[in-house]
Short mmCIF file of C-alpha atoms in Angstrom, two decimals:
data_model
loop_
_atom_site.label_atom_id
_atom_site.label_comp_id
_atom_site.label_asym_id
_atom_site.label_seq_id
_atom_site.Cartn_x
_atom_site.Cartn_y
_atom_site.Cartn_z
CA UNK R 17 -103.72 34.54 75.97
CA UNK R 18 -105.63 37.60 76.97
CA UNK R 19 -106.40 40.62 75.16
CA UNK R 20 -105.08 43.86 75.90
CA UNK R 21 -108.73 44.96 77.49
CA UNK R 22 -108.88 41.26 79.62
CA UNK R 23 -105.66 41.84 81.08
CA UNK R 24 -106.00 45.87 81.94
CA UNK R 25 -109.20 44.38 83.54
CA UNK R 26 -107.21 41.59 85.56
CA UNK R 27 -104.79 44.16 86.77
CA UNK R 28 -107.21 46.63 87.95
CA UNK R 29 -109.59 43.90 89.65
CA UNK R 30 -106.27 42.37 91.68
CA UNK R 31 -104.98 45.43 93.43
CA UNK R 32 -108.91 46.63 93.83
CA UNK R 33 -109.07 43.22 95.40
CA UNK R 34 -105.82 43.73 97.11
CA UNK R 35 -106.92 47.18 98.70
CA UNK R 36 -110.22 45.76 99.58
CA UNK R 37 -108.91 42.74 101.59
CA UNK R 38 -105.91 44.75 102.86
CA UNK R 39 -107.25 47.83 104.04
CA UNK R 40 -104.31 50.00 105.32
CA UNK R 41 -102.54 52.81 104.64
CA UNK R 42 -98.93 51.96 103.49
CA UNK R 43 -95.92 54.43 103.83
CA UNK R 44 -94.81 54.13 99.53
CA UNK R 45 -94.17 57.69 98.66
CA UNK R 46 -94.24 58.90 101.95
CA UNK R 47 -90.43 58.52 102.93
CA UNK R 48 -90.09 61.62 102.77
CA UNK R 49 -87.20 62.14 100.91
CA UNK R 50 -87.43 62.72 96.97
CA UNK R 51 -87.37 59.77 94.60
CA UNK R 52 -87.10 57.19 97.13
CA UNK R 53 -90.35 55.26 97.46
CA UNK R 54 -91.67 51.82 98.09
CA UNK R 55 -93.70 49.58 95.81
CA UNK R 56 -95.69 46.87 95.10
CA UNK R 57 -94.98 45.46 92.00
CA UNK R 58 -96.82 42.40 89.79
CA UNK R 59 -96.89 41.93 86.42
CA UNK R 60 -97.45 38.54 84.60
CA UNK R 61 -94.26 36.22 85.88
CA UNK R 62 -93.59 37.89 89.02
CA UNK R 63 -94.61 40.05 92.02
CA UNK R 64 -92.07 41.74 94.51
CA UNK R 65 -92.06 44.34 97.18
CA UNK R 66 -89.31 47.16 96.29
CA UNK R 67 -87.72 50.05 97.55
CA UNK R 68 -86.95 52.07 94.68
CA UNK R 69 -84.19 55.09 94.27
CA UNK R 70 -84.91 57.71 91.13
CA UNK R 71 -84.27 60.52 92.63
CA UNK R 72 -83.51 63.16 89.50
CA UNK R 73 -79.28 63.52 90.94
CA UNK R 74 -77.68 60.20 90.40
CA UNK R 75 -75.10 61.40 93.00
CA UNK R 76 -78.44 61.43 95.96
CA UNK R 77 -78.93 58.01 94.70
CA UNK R 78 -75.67 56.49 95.12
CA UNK R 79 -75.30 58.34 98.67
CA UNK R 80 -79.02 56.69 99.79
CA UNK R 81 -78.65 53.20 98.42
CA UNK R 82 -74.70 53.24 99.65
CA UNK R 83 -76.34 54.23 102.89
CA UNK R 84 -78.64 51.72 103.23
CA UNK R 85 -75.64 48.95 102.37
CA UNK R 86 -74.49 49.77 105.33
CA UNK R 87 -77.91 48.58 107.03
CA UNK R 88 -77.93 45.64 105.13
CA UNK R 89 -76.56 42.86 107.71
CA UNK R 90 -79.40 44.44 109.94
CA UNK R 91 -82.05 44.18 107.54
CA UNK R 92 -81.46 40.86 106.52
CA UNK R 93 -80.67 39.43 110.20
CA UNK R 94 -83.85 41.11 111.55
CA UNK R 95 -86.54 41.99 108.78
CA UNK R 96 -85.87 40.68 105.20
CA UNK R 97 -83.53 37.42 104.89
CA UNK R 98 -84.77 37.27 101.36
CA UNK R 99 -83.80 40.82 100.35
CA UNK R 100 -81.60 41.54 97.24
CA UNK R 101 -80.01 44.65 96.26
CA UNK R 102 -79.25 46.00 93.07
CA UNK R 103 -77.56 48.63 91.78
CA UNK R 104 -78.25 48.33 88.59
CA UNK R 105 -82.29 47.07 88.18
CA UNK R 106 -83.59 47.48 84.40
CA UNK R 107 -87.36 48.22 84.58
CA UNK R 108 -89.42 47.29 81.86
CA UNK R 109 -89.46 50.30 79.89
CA UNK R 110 -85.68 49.71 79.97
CA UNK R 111 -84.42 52.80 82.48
CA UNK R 112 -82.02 51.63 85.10
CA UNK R 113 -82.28 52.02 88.63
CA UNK R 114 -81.56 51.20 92.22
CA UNK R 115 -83.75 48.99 93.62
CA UNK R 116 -83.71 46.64 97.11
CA UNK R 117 -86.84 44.03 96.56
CA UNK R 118 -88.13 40.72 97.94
CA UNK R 119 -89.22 38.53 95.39
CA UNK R 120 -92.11 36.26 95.72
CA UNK R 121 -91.24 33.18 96.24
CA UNK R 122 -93.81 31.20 94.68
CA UNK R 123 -95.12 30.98 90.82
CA UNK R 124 -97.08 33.84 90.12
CA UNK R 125 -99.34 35.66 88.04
CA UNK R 126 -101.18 38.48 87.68
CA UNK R 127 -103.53 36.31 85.14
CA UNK R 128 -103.77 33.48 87.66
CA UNK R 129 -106.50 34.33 90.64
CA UNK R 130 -105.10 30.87 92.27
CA UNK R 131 -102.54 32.80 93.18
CA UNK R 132 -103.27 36.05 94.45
CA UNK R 133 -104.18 35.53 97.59
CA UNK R 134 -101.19 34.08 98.31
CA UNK R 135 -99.07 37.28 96.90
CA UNK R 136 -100.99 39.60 99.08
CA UNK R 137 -100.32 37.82 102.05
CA UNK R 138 -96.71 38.18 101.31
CA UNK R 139 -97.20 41.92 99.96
CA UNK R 140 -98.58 42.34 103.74
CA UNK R 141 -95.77 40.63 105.62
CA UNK R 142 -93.00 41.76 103.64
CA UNK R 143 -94.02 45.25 103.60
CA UNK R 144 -94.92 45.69 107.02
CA UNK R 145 -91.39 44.59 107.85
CA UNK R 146 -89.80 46.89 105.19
CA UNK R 147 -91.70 49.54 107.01
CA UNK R 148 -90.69 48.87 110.59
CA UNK R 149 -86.97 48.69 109.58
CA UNK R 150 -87.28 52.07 107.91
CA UNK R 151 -89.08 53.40 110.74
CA UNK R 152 -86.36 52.01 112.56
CA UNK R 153 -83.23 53.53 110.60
CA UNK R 154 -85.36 56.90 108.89
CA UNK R 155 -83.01 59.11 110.58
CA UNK R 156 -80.20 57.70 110.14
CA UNK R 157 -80.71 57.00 105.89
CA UNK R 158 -81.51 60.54 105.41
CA UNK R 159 -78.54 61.82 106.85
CA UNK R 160 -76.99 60.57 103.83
CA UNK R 161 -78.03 63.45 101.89
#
């Protein structure tokens, strides 16, 4: 078990380590349209690579996730085959949101070093494919609102 202090430590060191080894600027809040952003996310079970919808009118995100449903048999043919979407994702502090993710595949945790390399080679690949497909379609998901 670690303390609260160990594992703040742990999570800092991993995505210092993780910016260090992967030097690159990522798009993440830079979508350019409000409350839609991707993310890297790793806690102490899992690690995944989201695209997440808050925007503040619940109607915007129904109209952008809806809107990239109807991209889905493209993304999963041509960038993601592992991608899940989900209408209805609780986050930890128990607010519920949209959210299309890849999940890492293998055992993971942010406490385990043995297996970070491993998640940042699939934070690299995964993302840079989210990226390119939302390149891709940017025009045509923002026409949804």
């Amino acid at each position: 078990m670690f303390s609260k202090e160990a594992s703040a430590r742990l999570r800092k060191e991993f995505w210092t380590s993780f910016g260090k080894s992967f030097p690159r600027k990522w798009l993440l809040y830079n979508t350019k349209i409000k409350g839609v952003a991707f993310k890297f996310q790793a806690d102490r079970k899992k690690a995944s690579v989201c695209l997440d919808f808050e925007h503040p009118e619940e109607i915007a995100n129904d109209l952008l996730f809806e809107q990239l449903e109807s991209l889905k048999k493209i993304l999963t043919s041509e960038f993601l085959p592992e991608v899940i979407f989900d209408n209805n994702y609780e986050l930890d502090n128990r607010k519920i949101i949209k959210r299309i993710y890849v999940p890492f595949p293998l055992k993971f945790s942010i406490h385990n070093k043995d297996t970070w390399r491993a998640c940042y080679e699939f934070f690299v690949e995964t993302m840079t494919q989210f990226e390119l497909f939302y390149y891709e379609y940017e025009d045509y998901i923002k026409q949804a609102i």
